[in-house]
mmCIF file of C-alpha atoms in Angstrom:
data_model
loop_
_atom_site.group_PDB
_atom_site.id
_atom_site.type_symbol
_atom_site.label_atom_id
_atom_site.label_comp_id
_atom_site.label_asym_id
_atom_site.label_seq_id
_atom_site.Cartn_x
_atom_site.Cartn_y
_atom_site.Cartn_z
ATOM 1 C CA MET A 1 1.869 -83.752 -18.803
ATOM 2 C CA ASP A 2 2.318 -84.922 -14.995
ATOM 3 C CA PHE A 3 -0.029 -85.095 -11.681
ATOM 4 C CA ILE A 4 -0.042 -82.838 -8.239
ATOM 5 C CA LEU A 5 -1.149 -85.466 -5.911
ATOM 6 C CA GLU A 6 -2.277 -85.248 -2.353
ATOM 7 C CA LEU A 7 -3.950 -82.251 -1.873
ATOM 8 C CA PRO A 8 -6.793 -81.417 0.893
ATOM 9 C CA ALA A 9 -9.584 -82.868 -0.537
ATOM 10 C CA ASP A 10 -12.399 -80.267 -2.041
ATOM 11 C CA ALA A 11 -16.453 -80.817 -2.144
ATOM 12 C CA ARG A 12 -16.027 -82.687 -4.979
ATOM 13 C CA GLY A 13 -13.448 -85.021 -3.930
ATOM 14 C CA HIS A 14 -11.053 -83.827 -5.879
ATOM 15 C CA THR A 15 -6.997 -84.258 -4.465
ATOM 16 C CA GLY A 16 -5.431 -83.517 -7.309
ATOM 17 C CA ILE A 17 -4.641 -82.076 -10.452
ATOM 18 C CA LEU A 18 -3.178 -83.097 -13.878
ATOM 19 C CA VAL A 19 -1.002 -80.503 -15.390
ATOM 20 C CA PHE A 20 -0.489 -80.051 -19.197
ATOM 21 C CA VAL A 21 2.223 -77.806 -20.486
ATOM 22 C CA CYS A 22 3.175 -76.802 -24.091
ATOM 23 C CA ARG A 23 6.702 -77.101 -24.686
ATOM 24 C CA LEU A 24 6.770 -74.375 -27.322
ATOM 25 C CA SER A 25 4.700 -71.707 -26.271
ATOM 26 C CA LYS A 26 4.647 -73.150 -22.061
ATOM 27 C CA MET A 27 0.877 -72.269 -21.942
ATOM 28 C CA VAL A 28 -0.595 -74.033 -18.812
ATOM 29 C CA ARG A 29 -3.860 -76.346 -18.591
ATOM 30 C CA LEU A 30 -5.247 -77.280 -15.503
ATOM 31 C CA ALA A 31 -7.818 -79.943 -14.572
ATOM 32 C CA ALA A 32 -8.611 -81.207 -10.726
ATOM 33 C CA VAL A 33 -8.541 -84.634 -10.398
ATOM 34 C CA ARG A 34 -9.625 -87.706 -7.991
ATOM 35 C CA LYS A 35 -6.807 -89.795 -6.856
ATOM 36 C CA SER A 36 -8.863 -92.973 -8.439
ATOM 37 C CA MET A 37 -8.796 -91.225 -11.669
ATOM 38 C CA THR A 38 -7.953 -94.095 -14.956
ATOM 39 C CA ALA A 39 -6.329 -94.064 -18.001
ATOM 40 C CA PRO A 40 -9.627 -93.458 -19.937
ATOM 41 C CA GLN A 41 -10.692 -90.071 -17.746
ATOM 42 C CA SER A 42 -7.317 -88.943 -18.448
ATOM 43 C CA ALA A 43 -7.921 -89.166 -21.714
ATOM 44 C CA GLN A 44 -10.822 -87.478 -21.705
ATOM 45 C CA LEU A 45 -9.167 -84.746 -19.650
ATOM 46 C CA PHE A 46 -6.529 -84.182 -22.990
ATOM 47 C CA VAL A 47 -9.421 -83.988 -25.164
ATOM 48 C CA ASP A 48 -11.390 -81.743 -23.235
ATOM 49 C CA ASN A 49 -8.791 -79.303 -22.098
ATOM 50 C CA VAL A 50 -6.117 -79.223 -25.146
ATOM 51 C CA PHE A 51 -7.297 -80.781 -27.572
ATOM 52 C CA ARG A 52 -10.240 -78.855 -28.342
ATOM 53 C CA HIS A 53 -8.070 -75.757 -27.957
ATOM 54 C CA HIS A 54 -5.385 -76.365 -29.524
ATOM 55 C CA GLY A 55 -5.401 -79.561 -31.722
ATOM 56 C CA LEU A 56 -3.276 -82.603 -31.772
ATOM 57 C CA PRO A 57 1.212 -82.324 -30.383
ATOM 58 C CA GLU A 58 3.303 -83.856 -32.404
ATOM 59 C CA ALA A 59 4.215 -85.521 -29.087
ATOM 60 C CA PHE A 60 4.080 -86.099 -25.240
ATOM 61 C CA VAL A 61 6.493 -86.274 -22.467
ATOM 62 C CA SER A 62 5.581 -87.622 -18.902
ATOM 63 C CA ASP A 63 6.809 -89.255 -16.378
ATOM 64 C CA ARG A 64 6.050 -93.726 -16.187
ATOM 65 C CA ASP A 65 2.663 -93.350 -14.435
ATOM 66 C CA PRO A 66 0.721 -96.082 -15.209
ATOM 67 C CA ARG A 67 -2.507 -94.110 -16.648
ATOM 68 C CA PHE A 68 0.239 -92.269 -19.255
ATOM 69 C CA VAL A 69 1.185 -95.888 -20.240
ATOM 70 C CA SER A 70 -1.868 -98.197 -20.366
ATOM 71 C CA HIS A 71 -2.848 -100.192 -23.134
ATOM 72 C CA PHE A 72 -5.653 -97.144 -23.535
ATOM 73 C CA TRP A 73 -3.232 -94.460 -24.386
ATOM 74 C CA GLN A 74 -0.927 -96.306 -26.322
ATOM 75 C CA HIS A 75 -4.079 -96.885 -28.434
ATOM 76 C CA ILE A 76 -5.199 -93.395 -28.572
ATOM 77 C CA PHE A 77 -1.384 -92.506 -29.751
ATOM 78 C CA CYS A 78 -1.667 -94.861 -32.300
ATOM 79 C CA LEU A 79 -5.123 -93.718 -33.987
ATOM 80 C CA LEU A 80 -4.419 -89.929 -33.517
ATOM 81 C CA GLY A 81 -0.459 -90.474 -34.918
ATOM 82 C CA THR A 82 1.184 -89.544 -32.586
ATOM 83 C CA ARG A 83 3.565 -90.632 -29.786
ATOM 84 C CA LEU A 84 3.999 -90.585 -26.173
ATOM 85 C CA ASP A 85 7.960 -89.473 -24.964
ATOM 86 C CA MET A 86 8.666 -91.228 -21.498
ATOM 87 C CA SER A 87 11.205 -88.739 -19.747
ATOM 88 C CA THR A 88 13.853 -90.314 -17.947
ATOM 89 C CA ALA A 89 14.956 -89.015 -14.209
ATOM 90 C CA ASP A 90 17.300 -86.182 -13.391
ATOM 91 C CA HIS A 91 18.282 -85.904 -17.152
ATOM 92 C CA PRO A 92 17.956 -82.123 -18.113
ATOM 93 C CA GLN A 93 16.712 -82.476 -21.566
ATOM 94 C CA THR A 94 13.299 -84.799 -20.793
ATOM 95 C CA GLY A 95 10.939 -83.303 -18.666
ATOM 96 C CA GLY A 96 11.719 -80.941 -15.950
ATOM 97 C CA GLN A 97 9.116 -78.765 -17.676
ATOM 98 C CA ALA A 98 5.959 -79.682 -15.939
ATOM 99 C CA GLU A 99 7.923 -80.634 -12.628
ATOM 100 C CA ARG A 100 9.078 -76.776 -12.353
ATOM 101 C CA VAL A 101 5.102 -75.782 -13.330
ATOM 102 C CA ASN A 102 4.155 -78.119 -10.649
ATOM 103 C CA ARG A 103 6.526 -76.364 -7.693
ATOM 104 C CA VAL A 104 5.162 -73.049 -8.721
ATOM 105 C CA LEU A 105 1.839 -73.956 -8.930
ATOM 106 C CA GLU A 106 2.143 -75.033 -5.472
ATOM 107 C CA ASP A 107 3.515 -72.060 -4.192
ATOM 108 C CA ILE A 108 0.759 -70.216 -5.562
ATOM 109 C CA LEU A 109 -1.951 -72.257 -4.197
ATOM 110 C CA ARG A 110 -0.188 -72.623 -0.890
ATOM 111 C CA SER A 111 -0.460 -68.802 -0.848
ATOM 112 C CA VAL A 112 -4.126 -68.455 -1.984
ATOM 113 C CA CYS A 113 -5.619 -71.274 0.038
ATOM 114 C CA ALA A 114 -3.774 -70.596 3.418
ATOM 115 C CA ALA A 115 -6.881 -69.892 5.124
ATOM 116 C CA GLU A 116 -9.205 -72.707 2.965
ATOM 117 C CA PRO A 117 -6.767 -75.218 1.541
ATOM 118 C CA THR A 118 -10.106 -77.456 0.592
ATOM 119 C CA LYS A 119 -10.814 -74.172 -1.851
ATOM 120 C CA TRP A 120 -7.824 -75.216 -4.513
ATOM 121 C CA SER A 121 -10.139 -76.269 -6.978
ATOM 122 C CA THR A 122 -12.323 -73.564 -7.093
ATOM 123 C CA LEU A 123 -9.195 -70.679 -8.159
ATOM 124 C CA LEU A 124 -7.508 -72.742 -10.387
ATOM 125 C CA PRO A 125 -8.955 -70.713 -12.911
ATOM 126 C CA GLN A 126 -7.792 -67.682 -11.880
ATOM 127 C CA VAL A 127 -4.375 -69.621 -11.281
ATOM 128 C CA GLU A 128 -4.182 -70.677 -14.836
ATOM 129 C CA PHE A 129 -5.026 -67.289 -15.987
ATOM 130 C CA ALA A 130 -2.455 -66.167 -13.577
ATOM 131 C CA LEU A 131 0.366 -68.746 -15.190
ATOM 132 C CA ASN A 132 -0.447 -67.891 -18.789
ATOM 133 C CA ASN A 133 -0.014 -64.216 -18.234
ATOM 134 C CA ALA A 134 3.055 -63.702 -17.093
ATOM 135 C CA VAL A 135 6.521 -63.688 -18.883
ATOM 136 C CA HIS A 136 8.630 -66.957 -19.123
ATOM 137 C CA SER A 137 12.574 -66.694 -18.290
ATOM 138 C CA SER A 138 13.178 -69.531 -20.625
ATOM 139 C CA THR A 139 10.847 -67.391 -23.893
ATOM 140 C CA GLY A 140 10.798 -63.449 -23.133
ATOM 141 C CA PHE A 141 7.335 -63.431 -23.401
ATOM 142 C CA THR A 142 3.891 -64.353 -21.979
ATOM 143 C CA PRO A 143 2.420 -68.182 -23.051
ATOM 144 C CA PHE A 144 -0.722 -65.897 -24.779
ATOM 145 C CA TYR A 145 0.932 -63.300 -26.602
ATOM 146 C CA VAL A 146 3.219 -66.806 -28.041
ATOM 147 C CA ASN A 147 0.082 -68.771 -28.667
ATOM 148 C CA ARG A 148 -2.294 -65.477 -30.051
ATOM 149 C CA LEU A 149 0.264 -62.981 -30.511
ATOM 150 C CA ARG A 150 -1.882 -60.639 -28.480
ATOM 151 C CA HIS A 151 -2.317 -60.061 -24.715
ATOM 152 C CA PRO A 152 -6.032 -60.522 -22.839
ATOM 153 C CA ARG A 153 -8.102 -58.163 -21.902
ATOM 154 C CA THR A 154 -8.435 -58.126 -18.136
ATOM 155 C CA PRO A 155 -10.128 -55.633 -15.820
ATOM 156 C CA LEU A 156 -7.290 -53.045 -15.383
ATOM 157 C CA THR A 157 -6.529 -53.065 -18.890
ATOM 158 C CA LEU A 158 -10.241 -51.774 -20.382
ATOM 159 C CA PRO A 159 -10.710 -48.608 -22.151
ATOM 160 C CA PRO A 160 -13.473 -46.237 -20.325
ATOM 161 C CA ALA A 161 -15.998 -47.169 -23.380
ATOM 162 C CA SER A 162 -14.893 -50.376 -24.602
ATOM 163 C CA SER A 163 -16.325 -51.631 -27.562
ATOM 164 C CA LEU A 164 -16.598 -54.557 -29.470
ATOM 165 C CA GLY A 165 -17.656 -53.404 -32.498
ATOM 166 C CA GLY A 166 -15.675 -53.044 -36.086
ATOM 167 C CA GLY A 167 -15.976 -50.366 -38.767
ATOM 168 C CA VAL A 168 -18.723 -50.240 -40.752
ATOM 169 C CA ALA A 169 -18.365 -50.251 -44.366
ATOM 170 C CA ASN A 170 -21.300 -49.120 -47.040
ATOM 171 C CA ALA A 171 -22.111 -51.818 -49.033
ATOM 172 C CA GLU A 172 -22.713 -48.997 -51.998
ATOM 173 C CA ASP A 173 -19.502 -47.736 -52.522
ATOM 174 C CA PRO A 174 -17.029 -49.941 -54.247
ATOM 175 C CA ARG A 175 -14.088 -48.041 -53.243
ATOM 176 C CA GLY A 176 -14.750 -48.214 -49.241
ATOM 177 C CA LEU A 177 -15.110 -51.855 -49.683
ATOM 178 C CA LYS A 178 -11.733 -52.133 -51.646
ATOM 179 C CA GLY A 179 -10.256 -49.979 -48.720
ATOM 180 C CA LEU A 180 -11.635 -52.410 -46.631
ATOM 181 C CA ARG A 181 -10.262 -55.620 -48.356
ATOM 182 C CA THR A 182 -6.936 -53.801 -48.739
ATOM 183 C CA SER A 183 -6.774 -52.881 -45.066
ATOM 184 C CA VAL A 184 -7.892 -56.825 -44.545
ATOM 185 C CA LYS A 185 -5.211 -58.088 -46.142
ATOM 186 C CA ARG A 186 -2.139 -55.856 -45.025
ATOM 187 C CA ASN A 187 -2.939 -56.533 -41.143
ATOM 188 C CA LEU A 188 -3.193 -59.835 -42.007
ATOM 189 C CA LEU A 189 0.279 -59.975 -43.798
ATOM 190 C CA SER A 190 1.857 -58.293 -40.670
ATOM 191 C CA PHE A 191 0.037 -60.569 -38.406
ATOM 192 C CA ILE A 192 1.530 -63.863 -40.065
ATOM 193 C CA GLU A 193 4.883 -62.235 -40.259
ATOM 194 C CA THR A 194 5.186 -60.937 -36.038
ATOM 195 C CA GLY A 195 4.193 -64.997 -35.787
ATOM 196 C CA GLU A 196 6.984 -66.496 -37.654
ATOM 197 C CA VAL A 197 9.364 -63.415 -35.678
ATOM 198 C CA VAL A 198 8.159 -64.455 -32.163
ATOM 199 C CA ARG A 199 7.962 -68.163 -32.607
ATOM 200 C CA GLN A 200 11.914 -67.959 -34.008
ATOM 201 C CA ARG A 201 12.414 -65.975 -30.928
ATOM 202 C CA VAL A 202 11.235 -68.376 -29.066
ATOM 203 C CA ARG A 203 12.867 -71.269 -30.177
ATOM 204 C CA ASP A 204 16.417 -68.989 -30.280
ATOM 205 C CA ALA A 205 15.518 -68.143 -26.481
ATOM 206 C CA MET A 206 14.895 -71.362 -25.669
ATOM 207 C CA ALA A 207 17.740 -73.338 -27.389
ATOM 208 C CA ALA A 208 20.124 -70.865 -25.368
ATOM 209 C CA ALA A 209 18.466 -71.650 -22.024
ATOM 210 C CA GLN A 210 18.531 -75.381 -22.394
ATOM 211 C CA ASP A 211 22.538 -74.607 -23.277
ATOM 212 C CA ILE A 212 22.961 -73.149 -20.210
ATOM 213 C CA HIS A 213 20.612 -75.699 -18.377
ATOM 214 C CA LYS A 214 22.659 -78.536 -19.801
ATOM 215 C CA GLU A 215 26.123 -76.889 -18.940
ATOM 216 C CA GLN A 216 25.236 -76.486 -15.108
ATOM 217 C CA SER A 217 23.928 -79.450 -14.562
ATOM 218 C CA GLY A 218 27.244 -81.369 -16.174
ATOM 219 C CA ARG A 219 29.222 -78.949 -14.046
ATOM 220 C CA GLN A 220 27.532 -78.431 -10.961
ATOM 221 C CA GLY A 221 24.978 -81.818 -10.617
ATOM 222 C CA ARG A 222 22.148 -82.361 -8.710
ATOM 223 C CA LYS A 223 23.477 -82.789 -5.533
ATOM 224 C CA ASN A 224 21.870 -85.424 -3.269
ATOM 225 C CA THR A 225 18.634 -83.601 -1.915
ATOM 226 C CA GLN A 226 16.894 -86.958 -0.688
ATOM 227 C CA ALA A 227 19.757 -88.014 1.804
ATOM 228 C CA VAL A 228 18.526 -85.456 4.465
ATOM 229 C CA SER A 229 15.321 -84.654 6.474
ATOM 230 C CA ALA A 230 12.028 -83.769 5.517
ATOM 231 C CA VAL A 231 9.383 -82.385 8.116
ATOM 232 C CA GLY A 232 6.127 -83.125 7.221
ATOM 233 C CA SER A 233 4.169 -83.695 3.174
ATOM 234 C CA THR A 234 4.631 -80.739 1.080
ATOM 235 C CA ASN A 235 1.288 -80.022 -0.318
ATOM 236 C CA LEU A 236 -0.399 -77.129 0.862
ATOM 237 C CA ARG A 237 1.144 -76.717 4.214
ATOM 238 C CA PRO A 238 3.003 -73.904 5.613
ATOM 239 C CA ARG A 239 6.375 -74.655 3.645
ATOM 240 C CA PHE A 240 8.713 -73.478 6.258
ATOM 241 C CA VAL A 241 9.382 -73.918 10.312
ATOM 242 C CA GLY A 242 11.499 -72.551 13.379
ATOM 243 C CA PRO A 243 13.536 -70.557 13.344
ATOM 244 C CA PHE A 244 16.276 -73.108 14.735
ATOM 245 C CA THR A 245 19.255 -72.354 15.664
ATOM 246 C CA VAL A 246 22.774 -73.834 12.746
ATOM 247 C CA ILE A 247 25.206 -75.661 14.983
ATOM 248 C CA GLY A 248 26.729 -77.494 12.477
ATOM 249 C CA VAL A 249 28.443 -77.156 8.972
ATOM 250 C CA HIS A 250 28.900 -79.856 6.524
ATOM 251 C CA ASP A 251 29.747 -78.829 2.875
ATOM 252 C CA HIS A 252 26.385 -78.539 1.493
ATOM 253 C CA ALA A 253 24.311 -79.540 4.434
ATOM 254 C CA TYR A 254 23.444 -77.605 7.849
ATOM 255 C CA THR A 255 22.595 -79.627 10.992
ATOM 256 C CA LEU A 256 19.938 -77.284 13.338
ATOM 257 C CA ASP A 257 18.896 -77.205 16.419
ATOM 258 C CA LEU A 258 15.937 -79.215 16.729
ATOM 259 C CA PRO A 259 13.426 -79.955 19.590
ATOM 260 C CA SER A 260 13.265 -83.756 20.389
ATOM 261 C CA SER A 261 9.768 -83.500 19.882
ATOM 262 C CA MET A 262 9.981 -82.919 15.999
ATOM 263 C CA ALA A 263 11.799 -86.798 16.003
ATOM 264 C CA THR A 264 13.642 -85.963 12.611
ATOM 265 C CA HIS A 265 17.481 -86.107 11.214
ATOM 266 C CA PRO A 266 18.808 -82.218 11.920
ATOM 267 C CA THR A 267 20.766 -82.438 9.005
ATOM 268 C CA PHE A 268 19.295 -81.058 5.659
ATOM 269 C CA TYR A 269 20.725 -79.997 2.285
ATOM 270 C CA VAL A 270 21.599 -76.103 2.036
ATOM 271 C CA GLY A 271 18.950 -75.695 -0.603
ATOM 272 C CA LEU A 272 15.870 -76.166 1.905
ATOM 273 C CA LEU A 273 16.646 -73.729 4.060
ATOM 274 C CA LYS A 274 16.382 -70.143 4.479
ATOM 275 C CA PRO A 275 17.430 -67.437 6.424
ATOM 276 C CA TYR A 276 15.214 -66.428 9.930
ATOM 277 C CA ARG A 277 14.584 -62.651 9.342
ATOM 278 C CA PRO A 278 12.073 -61.559 12.610
ATOM 279 C CA ALA A 279 8.533 -60.195 11.813
ATOM 280 C CA GLY A 280 8.645 -56.806 10.855
ATOM 281 C CA ALA A 281 12.501 -56.349 9.757
ATOM 282 C CA VAL A 282 13.396 -53.766 7.520
ATOM 283 C CA GLU A 283 13.665 -56.111 3.809
ATOM 284 C CA PRO A 284 17.817 -55.868 3.271
ATOM 285 C CA GLU A 285 19.348 -54.974 0.207
ATOM 286 C CA GLU A 286 20.007 -56.953 -3.208
ATOM 287 C CA PRO A 287 23.753 -58.669 -1.722
ATOM 288 C CA THR A 288 26.483 -57.973 -4.600
ATOM 289 C CA ALA A 289 28.627 -60.582 -6.126
ATOM 290 C CA SER A 290 31.171 -60.417 -3.921
ATOM 291 C CA GLN A 291 28.682 -60.292 -0.982
ATOM 292 C CA ASN A 292 27.514 -63.810 -2.030
ATOM 293 C CA ILE A 293 30.565 -65.434 -2.181
ATOM 294 C CA ALA A 294 31.686 -64.098 1.223
ATOM 295 C CA GLU A 295 28.325 -65.030 3.011
ATOM 296 C CA ARG A 296 28.558 -68.481 1.237
ATOM 297 C CA HIS A 297 31.796 -69.405 2.857
ATOM 298 C CA SER A 298 31.248 -67.540 6.398
ATOM 299 C CA PRO A 299 30.322 -70.466 9.148
ATOM 300 C CA SER A 300 29.542 -68.474 11.405
ATOM 301 C CA SER A 301 26.064 -69.902 13.655
ATOM 302 C CA GLY A 302 23.105 -68.308 12.403
ATOM 303 C CA ARG A 303 19.677 -69.324 12.620
ATOM 304 C CA ALA A 304 17.737 -71.084 9.699
ATOM 305 C CA LEU A 305 14.113 -72.333 8.816
ATOM 306 C CA PRO A 306 13.893 -76.305 7.103
ATOM 307 C CA THR A 307 11.338 -76.952 4.547
ATOM 308 C CA GLU A 308 10.044 -79.966 3.598
ATOM 309 C CA ALA A 309 12.352 -82.392 1.126
ATOM 310 C CA GLY A 310 11.860 -82.935 -2.349
ATOM 311 C CA GLN A 311 11.723 -79.506 -2.750
ATOM 312 C CA GLU A 312 14.757 -78.841 -4.492
ATOM 313 C CA ARG A 313 15.480 -74.383 -4.390
ATOM 314 C CA GLU A 314 18.808 -73.184 -6.416
ATOM 315 C CA GLN A 315 19.614 -70.305 -4.470
ATOM 316 C CA GLU A 316 22.122 -70.584 -1.528
ATOM 317 C CA SER A 317 21.457 -70.403 2.170
ATOM 318 C CA GLU A 318 22.304 -67.741 4.059
ATOM 319 C CA GLN A 319 22.824 -67.059 7.529
ATOM 320 C CA GLU A 320 22.286 -64.485 10.038
ATOM 321 C CA HIS A 321 25.543 -62.733 11.873
ATOM 322 C CA GLU A 322 24.895 -61.665 15.531
ATOM 323 C CA GLY A 323 26.349 -58.886 16.937
#
């Protein structure tokens, strides 16, 4: 569980989103909330959006938001027989899942609500469907398929003559009923077997992804993304501004030639920048590993776009060479 707050207020006064993410299937549930939402209200949203569809989870993982550590929630957990696990900051094995969903969710809303930022709450159902119908990198399946072993129908997948009716058995023919029972039993056993196979594959894939994450986190560290400048708030504003000329390279940070009107420090962490490409330029080919290494160690002057602090990006910054 986690919150996305400080969004533009919609017609009903909602300024945030309560995000629920299933640890196994990666299924996402979204609920628009007000900034003044209380612990009882968040508990009611959990019942309305999660409990009635999926039942009670064994445990919750969340940050130390006052709404989640209140006596009300603790009492709910005791009555329902579950537990609340608080995440530890910067720990690779606690939390992080909801934060990753939050970043993707903000990117989607920023794209679809650019013209009308206050309409974001009306698009939450479509955004939730899109997230749950996308293949997750750590499981190899869509959340819909992991939960139900089937993909939902969409307008593009409906056949020309779609029917929800099943076969009709003749009540006066016992052989037909026997054959129908045999077919149903066979399909049920196949469904159960497929479910076990899918769940085991998901667990194996998640374990492998966690091992890789832990190894990379221990080897590279998270680096300091807060000791650099921020440009405005995150919310649904455009992510990048610029372009600006790179005038200095300092290990994992670049210094940009910013106008004095911006009134911000000109040094930014490299993960918060991206190369500038003029509109209408031809998309570059995918660089090879050797090209990435060469470009990463090239201190040539170029242009880059700073993005807002706090938005961690794993891609390395590239620079445009002037010829």
